[in-house]
CSV table of C-alpha atoms and ligand atoms in Angstrom, one decimal:
chain,number,residue,atom,x,y,z
X,1,MET,CA,-2.7,-40.0,21.9
X,2,ASN,CA,-6.4,-40.0,22.6
X,3,ILE,CA,-7.4,-36.8,20.8
X,4,ASP,CA,-10.5,-36.4,22.9
X,5,SER,CA,-8.8,-36.2,26.2
X,6,ILE,CA,-5.5,-34.4,26.9
X,7,LYS,CA,-4.0,-34.6,30.3
X,8,ASN,CA,-1.6,-31.7,30.2
X,9,GLY,CA,-1.5,-29.5,27.2
X,10,ILE,CA,-3.4,-27.0,25.1
X,11,VAL,CA,-6.3,-27.0,22.8
X,12,ILE,CA,-6.7,-24.3,20.2
X,13,ASP,CA,-10.4,-24.3,19.4
X,14,HIS,CA,-12.8,-22.4,17.2
X,15,ILE,CA,-10.2,-21.9,14.4
X,16,ALA,CA,-11.9,-20.8,11.2
X,17,ALA,CA,-12.2,-23.9,9.0
X,18,GLY,CA,-9.1,-24.1,6.7
X,19,LYS,CA,-6.8,-22.1,8.9
X,20,GLY,CA,-5.7,-24.9,11.1
X,21,MET,CA,-2.7,-25.9,8.9
X,22,GLN,CA,-1.5,-22.4,8.6
X,23,LEU,CA,-1.6,-22.0,12.3
X,24,TYR,CA,0.2,-25.3,12.7
X,25,ARG,CA,3.0,-24.1,10.4
X,26,LEU,CA,3.3,-20.6,11.9
X,27,LEU,CA,3.3,-21.8,15.5
X,28,LYS,CA,6.1,-24.2,14.4
X,29,LEU,CA,4.2,-27.1,15.9
X,30,ASP,CA,6.0,-29.4,13.4
X,31,GLU,CA,9.1,-28.9,15.5
X,32,LEU,CA,7.6,-30.4,18.6
X,33,ASP,CA,8.4,-33.9,19.8
X,34,CYS,CA,5.0,-34.4,21.5
X,35,SER,CA,1.8,-35.6,20.0
X,36,VAL,CA,0.0,-32.9,18.0
X,37,ALA,CA,-3.4,-33.3,16.4
X,38,ILE,CA,-5.0,-31.1,13.8
X,39,ILE,CA,-8.7,-31.9,13.4
X,40,LYS,CA,-10.2,-30.3,10.3
X,41,ASN,CA,-13.7,-29.4,9.4
X,42,VAL,CA,-15.3,-30.3,12.8
X,43,ALA,CA,-19.1,-29.6,12.9
X,44,SER,CA,-19.7,-26.6,15.0
X,45,LYS,CA,-23.1,-25.1,16.1
X,46,LYS,CA,-21.7,-21.6,16.2
X,47,MET,CA,-19.4,-21.7,13.2
X,48,GLY,CA,-20.7,-24.4,10.9
X,49,ARG,CA,-17.3,-25.9,10.5
X,50,LYS,CA,-14.1,-25.3,12.4
X,51,ASP,CA,-10.6,-26.6,12.9
X,52,ILE,CA,-9.1,-27.7,16.2
X,53,ILE,CA,-5.5,-28.2,17.3
X,54,LYS,CA,-4.5,-30.2,20.3
X,55,VAL,CA,-1.0,-30.3,21.7
X,56,ASP,CA,-0.2,-33.0,24.2
X,57,ALA,CA,2.4,-31.0,26.2
X,58,ALA,CA,2.3,-27.9,28.4
X,59,ILE,CA,3.9,-25.6,25.8
X,60,GLU,CA,3.7,-21.8,25.5
X,61,VAL,CA,2.2,-20.8,22.2
X,62,ASP,CA,2.8,-17.4,20.6
X,63,LEU,CA,-0.6,-15.8,21.0
X,64,ASP,CA,0.5,-13.0,18.6
X,65,VAL,CA,0.6,-15.6,15.9
X,66,ILE,CA,-2.9,-16.8,16.7
X,67,GLY,CA,-4.1,-13.2,16.9
X,68,PHE,CA,-2.7,-12.7,13.4
X,69,VAL,CA,-4.1,-15.8,11.8
X,70,ASP,CA,-7.4,-16.0,13.5
X,71,PRO,CA,-8.3,-13.6,16.4
X,72,GLU,CA,-11.6,-15.5,16.9
X,73,ALA,CA,-9.8,-18.7,17.9
X,74,THR,CA,-9.7,-19.7,21.6
X,75,VAL,CA,-6.8,-21.2,23.6
X,76,ASN,CA,-7.6,-23.6,26.5
X,77,VAL,CA,-4.9,-24.7,28.9
X,78,ILE,CA,-5.5,-28.2,30.2
X,79,ARG,CA,-3.8,-29.5,33.4
X,80,ASP,CA,-4.6,-32.8,35.0
X,81,SER,CA,-7.4,-33.2,32.5
X,82,LYS,CA,-9.1,-30.1,33.7
X,83,LEU,CA,-9.5,-26.8,31.9
X,84,VAL,CA,-7.4,-24.4,34.0
X,85,GLU,CA,-7.2,-21.3,31.8
X,86,LYS,CA,-8.7,-19.7,28.8
X,87,LYS,CA,-6.2,-17.3,27.1
X,88,THR,CA,-7.4,-14.1,25.6
X,89,ILE,CA,-6.1,-13.6,22.1
X,90,PRO,CA,-4.6,-10.2,21.4
X,91,THR,CA,-4.5,-8.3,18.1
X,92,PRO,CA,-0.7,-8.0,17.7
X,93,ARG,CA,0.5,-4.6,16.6
X,94,GLU,CA,3.7,-6.0,15.2
X,95,LEU,CA,4.8,-9.4,13.9
X,96,VAL,CA,8.5,-10.2,14.0
X,97,ASN,CA,9.7,-13.1,11.9
X,98,VAL,CA,6.3,-14.7,11.9
X,99,ILE,CA,5.7,-14.3,8.2
X,100,ARG,CA,8.1,-13.3,5.4
X,101,CYS,CA,7.7,-10.5,3.0
X,102,LYS,CA,7.4,-11.9,-0.5
X,103,ASN,CA,7.8,-8.7,-2.5
X,104,PRO,CA,10.9,-9.2,-4.6
X,105,ARG,CA,11.6,-5.5,-4.6
X,106,CYS,CA,11.7,-5.3,-0.8
X,107,ILE,CA,15.0,-4.8,1.0
X,108,THR,CA,14.2,-7.9,3.1
X,109,SER,CA,14.9,-10.0,0.0
X,110,VAL,CA,18.6,-9.1,-0.1
X,111,GLU,CA,19.8,-7.6,3.1
X,112,PRO,CA,21.2,-10.4,5.4
X,113,GLY,CA,20.1,-10.7,9.0
X,114,LEU,CA,17.1,-8.4,8.6
X,115,ASN,CA,14.0,-9.3,10.7
X,116,HIS,CA,10.8,-9.6,8.7
X,117,VAL,CA,8.5,-7.2,10.5
X,118,PHE,CA,4.9,-6.6,9.7
X,119,LYS,CA,2.9,-3.8,11.4
X,120,LEU,CA,-0.8,-3.5,12.0
X,121,THR,CA,-1.7,-0.5,9.8
X,122,ASP,CA,-5.5,-0.8,9.8
X,123,GLU,CA,-7.0,-2.0,13.0
X,124,LYS,CA,-10.6,-2.1,11.7
X,125,ASN,CA,-9.8,-4.4,8.8
X,126,LYS,CA,-6.8,-6.1,10.5
X,127,VAL,CA,-4.4,-5.2,7.7
X,128,TYR,CA,-0.7,-5.9,8.2
X,129,ARG,CA,2.0,-4.4,6.1
X,130,CYS,CA,5.7,-4.9,5.7
X,131,LEU,CA,7.6,-2.4,7.7
X,132,TYR,CA,10.0,-1.8,4.8
X,133,CYS,CA,8.0,-1.9,1.6
X,134,GLU,CA,4.4,-1.8,2.9
X,135,SER,CA,3.2,-4.8,1.0
X,136,LYS,CA,0.5,-7.0,2.5
X,137,PRO,CA,1.4,-10.5,3.4
X,138,ASN,CA,0.3,-13.1,0.8
J,1,MET,CA,18.7,13.2,15.2
J,2,ARG,CA,16.1,13.2,12.4
J,3,ASN,CA,15.7,11.1,9.3
J,4,VAL,CA,13.4,11.7,6.3
J,5,ILE,CA,12.5,8.4,4.9
J,6,ASP,CA,8.9,9.2,4.1
J,7,VAL,CA,7.4,12.7,3.5
J,8,LEU,CA,5.1,12.0,6.5
J,9,ASP,CA,8.2,12.1,8.7
J,10,LEU,CA,7.7,15.8,8.4
J,11,SER,CA,4.6,17.5,9.9
J,12,VAL,CA,2.5,20.0,7.9
J,13,GLU,CA,4.0,22.7,10.1
J,14,GLU,CA,7.6,21.6,9.3
J,15,ILE,CA,6.8,21.6,5.6
J,16,GLU,CA,5.6,25.2,6.0
J,17,GLU,CA,8.9,26.0,7.8
J,18,LEU,CA,10.9,24.4,4.9
J,19,ILE,CA,9.0,26.3,2.3
J,20,ALA,CA,9.6,29.5,4.2
J,21,VAL,CA,13.4,28.8,4.4
J,22,ALA,CA,13.5,27.9,0.7
J,23,ASP,CA,11.7,31.1,-0.2
J,24,ASP,CA,14.2,33.1,1.9
J,25,ILE,CA,17.1,31.2,0.2
J,26,MET,CA,15.7,32.2,-3.2
J,27,ALA,CA,15.4,35.8,-2.1
J,28,ASN,CA,18.8,36.0,-0.3
J,29,PRO,CA,21.1,33.3,-1.5
J,30,THR,CA,24.3,34.9,-0.2
J,31,LYS,CA,23.0,34.8,3.3
J,32,TYR,CA,23.1,31.0,3.2
J,33,GLN,CA,26.3,30.4,1.2
J,34,GLU,CA,28.4,29.4,4.3
J,35,VAL,CA,25.9,27.9,6.7
J,36,CYS,CA,27.1,24.3,6.1
J,37,LYS,CA,30.8,25.1,5.9
J,38,HIS,CA,33.0,22.1,6.9
J,39,LYS,CA,30.0,19.8,6.8
J,40,ILE,CA,29.9,16.8,4.4
J,41,LEU,CA,27.0,15.3,2.5
J,42,ALA,CA,27.5,11.7,1.4
J,43,THR,CA,25.4,10.7,-1.7
J,44,LEU,CA,25.0,6.9,-1.6
J,45,PHE,CA,23.4,6.1,-4.9
J,46,PHE,CA,23.0,2.3,-5.3
J,47,GLU,CA,21.3,3.0,-8.6
J,48,PRO,CA,22.1,5.8,-10.9
J,49,SER,CA,20.0,9.0,-10.9
J,50,THR,CA,22.1,11.8,-12.1
J,51,ARG,CA,19.4,14.4,-11.8
J,52,THR,CA,18.6,13.7,-8.1
J,53,ARG,CA,22.2,13.3,-7.2
J,54,LEU,CA,23.2,16.6,-8.8
J,55,SER,CA,20.4,18.3,-7.1
J,56,PHE,CA,21.5,17.2,-3.7
J,57,GLU,CA,25.2,18.0,-4.5
J,58,SER,CA,24.3,21.4,-5.8
J,59,ALA,CA,22.2,22.1,-2.7
J,60,MET,CA,25.1,21.1,-0.3
J,61,LEU,CA,27.7,23.1,-2.3
J,62,SER,CA,25.4,26.2,-2.3
J,63,LEU,CA,25.4,26.0,1.5
J,64,GLY,CA,29.2,26.0,1.6
J,65,GLY,CA,29.4,22.2,2.4
J,66,GLU,CA,31.3,19.4,0.7
J,67,VAL,CA,30.1,16.3,-1.0
J,68,LEU,CA,31.3,12.7,-1.5
J,69,GLY,CA,29.8,9.5,-2.5
J,70,PHE,CA,29.1,7.0,-5.3
J,71,SER,CA,26.6,7.1,-8.1
J,72,GLU,CA,25.9,3.4,-8.8
J,73,ALA,CA,26.2,0.1,-7.0
J,74,SER,CA,28.9,-1.4,-9.3
J,75,SER,CA,31.4,1.3,-8.1
J,76,SER,CA,30.6,0.7,-4.5
J,77,SER,CA,31.1,-1.9,-1.8
J,78,ALA,CA,27.5,-3.2,-2.5
J,79,ALA,CA,28.9,-4.8,-5.7
J,80,LYS,CA,31.2,-6.9,-3.4
J,81,GLY,CA,28.1,-8.0,-1.5
J,82,GLU,CA,28.4,-5.7,1.5
J,83,SER,CA,25.1,-5.2,3.4
J,84,ILE,CA,23.5,-1.8,3.7
J,85,ALA,CA,23.9,-2.1,7.5
J,86,ASP,CA,27.7,-2.4,7.1
J,87,THR,CA,28.0,0.2,4.3
J,88,VAL,CA,26.1,2.8,6.4
J,89,SER,CA,27.9,2.0,9.6
J,90,VAL,CA,31.1,2.9,7.9
J,91,VAL,CA,30.0,5.8,5.8
J,92,SER,CA,28.2,7.6,8.6
J,93,GLY,CA,31.6,8.0,10.1
J,94,TYR,CA,32.8,9.9,7.0
J,95,ALA,CA,29.9,12.4,6.6
J,96,ASP,CA,27.5,14.6,8.5
J,97,ILE,CA,24.4,13.7,6.5
J,98,ILE,CA,23.6,11.0,4.0
J,99,ALA,CA,21.3,11.1,0.9
J,100,MET,CA,20.6,7.5,-0.2
J,101,ARG,CA,19.0,6.1,-3.4
J,102,HIS,CA,18.4,2.3,-3.6
J,103,PRO,CA,16.5,0.1,-5.9
J,104,LYS,CA,15.0,-2.0,-3.0
J,105,GLU,CA,12.0,-0.7,-1.1
J,106,GLY,CA,12.7,0.1,2.5
J,107,ALA,CA,16.5,0.3,2.1
J,108,PRO,CA,16.8,3.8,3.6
J,109,LEU,CA,14.8,2.7,6.6
J,110,VAL,CA,17.3,-0.1,7.2
J,111,ALA,CA,20.1,2.4,6.8
J,112,SER,CA,18.6,4.8,9.3
J,113,ALA,CA,18.8,2.0,12.0
J,114,HIS,CA,22.6,1.8,11.5
J,115,SER,CA,23.5,5.4,10.9
J,116,CYS,CA,24.8,7.9,13.4
J,117,VAL,CA,24.0,10.8,11.0
J,118,PRO,CA,20.7,11.8,9.4
J,119,ILE,CA,19.5,9.8,6.4
J,120,ILE,CA,17.5,11.3,3.6
J,121,ASN,CA,15.7,8.9,1.3
J,122,ALA,CA,16.5,9.9,-2.2
J,123,GLY,CA,14.2,7.2,-3.7
J,124,ASP,CA,13.7,3.6,-2.8
J,125,GLY,CA,12.4,1.3,-5.6
J,126,GLY,CA,8.8,2.0,-6.4
J,127,HIS,CA,8.1,3.1,-2.8
J,128,TYR,CA,8.8,6.7,-1.8
J,129,HIS,CA,10.8,9.8,-2.9
J,130,PRO,CA,10.2,12.5,-0.2
J,131,THR,CA,12.6,15.2,-1.5
J,132,GLN,CA,10.9,15.1,-4.9
J,133,THR,CA,7.6,15.6,-3.0
J,134,LEU,CA,9.0,18.6,-1.1
J,135,THR,CA,10.0,19.9,-4.5
J,136,ASP,CA,6.5,19.3,-5.8
J,137,LEU,CA,5.0,21.0,-2.8
J,138,LEU,CA,7.2,24.1,-3.2
J,139,THR,CA,6.2,24.2,-6.9
J,140,ILE,CA,2.5,24.0,-6.1
J,141,ARG,CA,2.8,26.7,-3.5
J,142,HIS,CA,4.6,29.0,-6.0
J,143,GLU,CA,2.5,28.2,-9.1
J,144,ILE,CA,-0.9,27.9,-7.5
J,145,GLY,CA,-0.5,29.5,-4.1
J,146,ARG,CA,-2.4,27.0,-1.9
J,147,PHE,CA,-2.5,23.3,-0.8
J,148,ASP,CA,-6.3,23.2,0.1
J,149,ASP,CA,-9.2,22.7,-2.3
J,150,LEU,CA,-7.2,21.2,-5.2
J,151,THR,CA,-8.2,18.6,-7.8
J,152,ILE,CA,-5.0,16.8,-8.6
J,153,GLY,CA,-4.7,14.5,-11.6
J,154,PHE,CA,-2.0,11.9,-11.7
J,155,CYS,CA,-1.3,10.4,-15.1
J,156,GLY,CA,0.8,7.5,-16.4
J,157,ASP,CA,2.6,4.9,-14.3
J,158,LEU,CA,0.9,5.1,-10.9
J,159,LYS,CA,2.0,1.6,-9.9
J,160,PHE,CA,5.8,2.1,-9.8
J,161,GLY,CA,5.7,5.9,-9.7
J,162,ARG,CA,7.2,6.6,-6.3
J,163,THR,CA,6.9,10.3,-6.8
J,164,VAL,CA,3.1,9.8,-7.2
J,165,HIS,CA,2.9,7.8,-4.0
J,166,SER,CA,4.7,10.3,-1.9
J,167,LEU,CA,2.8,13.3,-3.3
J,168,ILE,CA,-0.6,11.6,-2.7
J,169,GLU,CA,0.6,10.9,0.9
J,170,ALA,CA,1.6,14.5,1.4
J,171,MET,CA,-1.6,16.0,-0.2
J,172,SER,CA,-3.9,13.7,1.8
J,173,ARG,CA,-3.2,15.9,4.8
J,174,TYR,CA,-4.9,19.0,3.4
J,175,LYS,CA,-8.5,19.9,3.1
J,176,GLY,CA,-10.8,19.7,0.1
J,177,ILE,CA,-8.4,17.5,-1.9
J,178,LYS,CA,-9.7,15.4,-4.8
J,179,PHE,CA,-7.5,12.9,-6.7
J,180,VAL,CA,-8.0,11.9,-10.3
J,181,LEU,CA,-6.0,8.7,-11.1
J,182,ILE,CA,-5.4,8.3,-14.8
J,183,SER,CA,-3.6,5.2,-15.8
J,184,PRO,CA,-3.8,2.0,-17.9
J,185,PRO,CA,-5.3,-0.9,-15.8
J,186,GLU,CA,-1.8,-2.5,-15.7
J,187,LEU,CA,-0.3,0.5,-13.9
J,188,LYS,CA,-2.9,1.4,-11.4
J,189,LEU,CA,-2.0,2.8,-8.0
J,190,PRO,CA,-0.9,0.1,-5.5
J,191,SER,CA,-3.1,-0.8,-2.6
J,192,PHE,CA,-0.9,0.6,0.1
J,193,VAL,CA,-1.3,4.1,-1.3
J,194,LYS,CA,-5.0,3.8,-2.3
J,195,GLU,CA,-6.2,2.2,1.0
J,196,GLU,CA,-4.1,4.0,3.5
J,197,PHE,CA,-4.0,7.5,2.1
J,198,ILE,CA,-7.2,7.8,0.0
J,199,LYS,CA,-9.9,5.4,1.0
J,200,ASN,CA,-9.3,5.3,4.8
J,201,LYS,CA,-9.1,9.1,4.9
J,202,GLY,CA,-12.4,9.5,3.1
J,203,ILE,CA,-10.8,11.5,0.3
J,204,GLU,CA,-12.7,11.8,-3.0
J,205,TYR,CA,-11.1,10.1,-6.0
J,206,VAL,CA,-11.9,8.8,-9.4
J,207,GLN,CA,-10.0,6.3,-11.5
J,208,THR,CA,-10.0,6.5,-15.2
J,209,SER,CA,-8.0,5.6,-18.3
J,210,SER,CA,-9.0,8.7,-20.2
J,211,LEU,CA,-7.0,11.9,-19.8
J,212,GLU,CA,-9.3,13.9,-22.2
J,213,GLU,CA,-12.4,13.2,-20.1
J,214,VAL,CA,-11.0,14.7,-16.9
J,215,MET,CA,-8.7,17.4,-18.2
J,216,GLY,CA,-11.2,20.2,-17.7
J,217,GLU,CA,-11.6,19.6,-13.9
J,218,LEU,CA,-7.9,19.6,-12.9
J,219,ASP,CA,-6.1,22.2,-11.0
J,220,ILE,CA,-2.9,20.2,-11.3
J,221,LEU,CA,-1.9,17.5,-13.8
J,222,TYR,CA,1.1,15.5,-12.5
J,223,MET,CA,2.6,13.6,-15.4
J,224,THR,CA,4.8,10.5,-15.1
J,225,ARG,CA,6.6,8.3,-17.6
J,226,VAL,CA,5.1,5.1,-18.9
J,227,GLN,CA,8.1,2.9,-19.4
J,228,LYS,CA,8.2,0.2,-21.9
J,229,GLU,CA,9.7,-2.3,-19.5
J,230,ARG,CA,6.6,-2.1,-17.3
J,231,PHE,CA,4.6,-4.0,-19.9
J,232,PHE,CA,4.5,-7.7,-20.6
J,233,ASN,CA,4.5,-7.2,-24.4
J,234,GLU,CA,5.3,-4.5,-26.9
J,235,GLU,CA,1.7,-4.5,-28.3
J,236,ASP,CA,0.1,-3.5,-25.0
J,237,TYR,CA,2.7,-0.7,-24.7
J,238,LEU,CA,2.2,0.6,-28.2
J,239,ARG,CA,-1.6,0.4,-27.8
J,240,LEU,CA,-1.6,2.3,-24.5
J,241,LYS,CA,1.3,4.8,-24.6
J,242,ASP,CA,-0.4,7.5,-26.7
J,243,SER,CA,-3.4,7.7,-24.4
J,244,PHE,CA,-1.1,9.0,-21.7
J,245,VAL,CA,0.8,11.5,-23.7
J,246,LEU,CA,0.1,15.1,-23.1
J,247,THR,CA,-0.3,17.1,-26.3
J,248,GLU,CA,-1.4,20.7,-27.2
J,249,ASP,CA,-4.9,19.2,-28.2
J,250,LYS,CA,-5.3,17.8,-24.7
J,251,MET,CA,-4.0,21.1,-23.2
J,252,ALA,CA,-6.8,22.9,-25.0
J,253,LEU,CA,-9.3,21.1,-22.8
J,254,ALA,CA,-7.7,22.3,-19.6
J,255,ARG,CA,-8.5,25.4,-17.6
J,256,ALA,CA,-6.4,28.5,-18.0
J,257,ASP,CA,-5.0,28.4,-14.5
J,258,MET,CA,-4.2,24.7,-14.5
J,259,ARG,CA,-0.5,23.6,-14.0
J,260,VAL,CA,1.4,20.7,-15.4
J,261,LEU,CA,4.0,19.1,-13.2
J,262,HIS,CA,6.5,16.3,-14.0
J,263,PRO,CA,9.3,15.0,-11.9
J,264,LEU,CA,11.5,14.7,-15.0
J,265,PRO,CA,13.3,13.3,-16.9
J,266,ARG,CA,10.7,13.3,-19.6
J,267,VAL,CA,10.8,10.9,-22.5
J,268,ASN,CA,7.9,11.4,-24.8
J,269,GLU,CA,4.9,11.6,-22.4
J,270,ILE,CA,4.8,15.4,-22.8
J,271,ASP,CA,4.9,16.7,-26.4
J,272,THR,CA,7.7,19.3,-26.6
J,273,ALA,CA,5.1,21.6,-28.1
J,274,VAL,CA,3.5,21.9,-24.7
J,275,ASP,CA,6.8,23.3,-23.2
J,276,ASN,CA,5.9,26.8,-24.4
J,277,ASP,CA,2.5,26.8,-22.7
J,278,PRO,CA,2.7,29.0,-19.6
J,279,ARG,CA,0.8,26.3,-17.7
J,280,ALA,CA,3.8,23.9,-18.1
J,281,SER,CA,5.6,24.2,-14.8
J,282,TYR,CA,8.1,21.3,-15.0
J,283,PHE,CA,11.3,23.1,-15.8
J,284,ARG,CA,10.6,25.7,-13.0
J,285,GLN,CA,9.8,22.7,-10.8
J,286,ALA,CA,13.3,21.2,-11.3
J,287,HIS,CA,14.9,24.5,-10.1
J,288,TYR,CA,12.8,24.5,-6.9
J,289,GLY,CA,14.3,21.1,-6.0
J,290,ARG,CA,17.6,22.6,-5.2
J,291,TYR,CA,16.2,25.2,-2.8
J,292,ILE,CA,14.0,22.8,-0.9
J,293,ARG,CA,16.8,20.3,-0.5
J,294,MET,CA,19.0,23.2,0.9
J,295,ALA,CA,16.3,23.9,3.4
J,296,LEU,CA,16.0,20.2,4.3
J,297,ILE,CA,19.7,19.7,4.7
J,298,MET,CA,19.9,22.8,7.0
J,299,LYS,CA,17.0,21.5,9.1
J,300,LEU,CA,18.5,18.0,9.6
J,301,LEU,CA,21.9,19.5,10.3
J,302,GLU,CA,20.2,21.9,12.7
J,303,VAL,CA,21.9,25.0,11.2
J,304,SER,CA,20.3,28.3,10.4
J,305,ALA,CA,21.4,31.5,8.6
G,401,ZN,ZN1,8.6,-5.9,2.3
């Protein structure tokens, strides 16, 4: 795969440097069969350094996950080597099974079949807390 | 159908209503002695808390209702690995209302999603304990007479002290409140309480590890137990425990109209010599618990006298 030019796929650009791997993991891009490139620490005029992810397939990514990890990132949809769409990144109010609660005293640690739900409790500071125990993700 | 998982599930107006009903129950107990006849309260206690369970059972029996349940996980289906979802799906068919205590945080919220009857959180881990908070509020109303313009000191284990978390939440809705947080650094208030209910609401607060220094400014001193098992080593515990023990000497620094509350049981954090001080409200507080739970059960079962 030529990482400079994608024919049909998506480019997640302007990811804060260092967050590319986390995004890769939470978007479950490791489960894809197509080519995926993570480019770390790319020089950027605006940001100093940034990460970029390129996916060589027309997949749907979960924008809520991107909004949780880095709401400043951009998602470009490429079709026939042309930029056809720039997606707006929402600030999700709720994350279901995106991250897991790590509090050992939380009911999610023992109850089978329970969704791991995090709610946006502080919009200004983008704070998410577990629906059950109110811990922050870590 | 209503549940009370968190004290904020009740509005300020509803709390006023509950206090009014509790007051009327205290004044005219016979009027209420059959209002819950043929209704059943299930007390599902996945960890033992005799005091809280008896308070719920006494409340239901005083309303003419019946009670059933279990008092620890080992005597229940949970010991066989049954999920909360399954336990509650079954038990909610046996009772009209459920009071649930569980060591894991958020367990009553899970229960409420699977129950066809109202769930009352009777304490979930280090998280919340709303009926203790209603008890505390009724005590404050009777002992001090108001909820506004109060400086409230919380002393001891503020990290795992669920009664502290719930009372801070509840008091953060009133005007002119100031919180004084007195604890060893190891047992400071968790961020979910401090950020959501103090900082974000612009409420004045101070954090200190000296009870003596702040004693004179308090309207209310809410004492909690500092448990040995919360410390990593015995030395830290021994070094710190006396700083958070209320004694007659410390009471001498407090105002004449100050009140001492404690959710009980007490171990040694309040010297028994303080018990005779008229400002010690904790035994009266325990009695209020039964009346406010009666009012809450009536509200959730939608019955009135
Ligand atoms: Zn949790």
